[in-house]
Protein backbone atom coordinates (compact mmCIF):
# COMPACT_ATOMS: atom_id res chain seq x y z
CA UNK A 1 127.81 -9.81 34.53
CA UNK A 2 130.17 -10.75 37.35
CA UNK A 3 128.76 -11.87 40.69
CA UNK A 4 130.51 -12.40 43.99
CA UNK A 5 129.38 -13.34 47.48
CA UNK A 6 131.08 -13.82 50.80
CA UNK A 7 130.43 -14.23 54.51
CA UNK A 8 132.43 -12.23 57.02
CA UNK A 9 132.53 -11.93 60.80
CA UNK A 10 132.43 -8.45 62.35
CA UNK A 11 135.74 -8.10 64.17
CA UNK A 12 135.42 -4.72 65.87
CA UNK A 13 134.92 -4.82 69.64
CA UNK A 14 132.12 -2.24 69.22
CA UNK A 15 130.57 -3.93 66.20
CA UNK A 16 129.60 -2.15 63.01
CA UNK A 17 129.11 1.24 64.65
CA UNK A 18 129.00 4.67 62.95
CA UNK A 19 132.68 5.12 62.11
CA UNK A 20 133.35 1.75 60.42
CA UNK A 21 129.89 1.84 58.80
CA UNK A 22 130.80 5.21 57.32
CA UNK A 23 134.13 3.91 56.00
CA UNK A 24 132.35 0.87 54.60
CA UNK A 25 129.68 2.94 52.82
CA UNK A 26 132.22 5.35 51.32
CA UNK A 27 134.34 2.47 50.00
CA UNK A 28 131.25 0.74 48.61
CA UNK A 29 130.47 3.93 46.72
CA UNK A 30 133.75 3.67 44.83
CA UNK A 31 132.68 0.47 43.09
CA UNK A 32 130.50 0.21 40.00
CA UNK A 33 128.86 -2.99 41.23
CA UNK A 34 125.56 -3.10 43.09
CA UNK A 35 126.50 -4.21 46.61
CA UNK A 36 124.27 -5.45 49.42
CA UNK A 37 124.90 -6.56 52.99
CA UNK A 38 122.75 -9.27 54.52
CA UNK A 39 121.89 -10.45 58.00
CA UNK A 40 119.33 -13.20 58.22
CA UNK A 41 116.62 -12.45 55.67
CA UNK A 42 117.35 -8.71 55.62
CA UNK A 43 119.46 -7.17 52.84
CA UNK A 44 120.52 -3.51 52.81
CA UNK A 45 122.33 -1.18 50.43
CA UNK A 46 126.05 -1.18 51.23
CA UNK A 47 126.26 2.53 50.36
CA UNK A 48 123.77 3.58 53.07
CA UNK A 49 125.24 4.20 56.52
CA UNK A 50 121.79 4.25 58.15
CA UNK A 51 120.87 0.96 56.52
CA UNK A 52 124.12 -0.61 57.70
CA UNK A 53 123.52 0.64 61.25
CA UNK A 54 119.98 -0.79 61.15
CA UNK A 55 121.52 -4.27 61.06
CA UNK A 56 122.83 -3.69 64.62
CA UNK A 57 125.75 -6.00 63.88
CA UNK A 58 127.82 -6.56 67.00
CA UNK A 59 131.21 -8.21 67.28
CA UNK A 60 131.07 -11.79 66.04
CA UNK A 61 128.01 -11.21 63.84
CA UNK A 62 128.20 -13.01 60.50
CA UNK A 63 127.27 -10.70 57.66
CA UNK A 64 126.90 -11.68 54.03
CA UNK A 65 128.02 -9.53 51.13
CA UNK A 66 126.84 -9.88 47.57
CA UNK A 67 127.83 -7.81 44.59
CA UNK A 68 126.87 -7.80 40.93
CA UNK A 69 128.89 -5.84 38.42
CA UNK A 70 132.26 -5.50 36.73
CA UNK A 71 134.25 -5.17 39.97
CA UNK A 72 132.16 -7.49 42.15
CA UNK A 73 134.99 -9.74 43.36
CA UNK A 74 137.24 -6.81 44.26
CA UNK A 75 134.38 -5.09 46.10
CA UNK A 76 133.47 -8.12 48.20
CA UNK A 77 137.11 -8.75 49.15
CA UNK A 78 137.81 -5.13 50.15
CA UNK A 79 134.54 -4.62 52.02
CA UNK A 80 134.86 -7.97 53.77
CA UNK A 81 138.28 -6.92 55.03
CA UNK A 82 136.73 -3.81 56.62
CA UNK A 83 134.10 -5.92 58.36
CA UNK A 84 136.72 -8.24 59.80
CA UNK A 85 139.04 -5.50 61.08
CA UNK A 86 139.48 -5.69 64.83
CA UNK A 87 141.14 -2.31 65.38
CA UNK A 88 139.20 0.51 66.99
CA UNK A 89 141.22 3.46 65.69
CA UNK A 90 138.90 3.83 62.69
């Protein structure tokens, strides 16, 4: 089983608010791998918008991603890119 992990900095001025959290959760749902997002000792399901919002991750927050499954590396790379986006149009 493939495993992948990464650490990413939230780039959005408004942090991981509802719109990017929604995009993130939808994209996570397209992968077969089990994907979690971590902040400190707390890990949440990457497919749950409410769980992502519960992290209250503001700009500059370092979040960890971990995935286990056949597309783990691809998932971590794509989801990490969403976290690091600085644009507000999404």
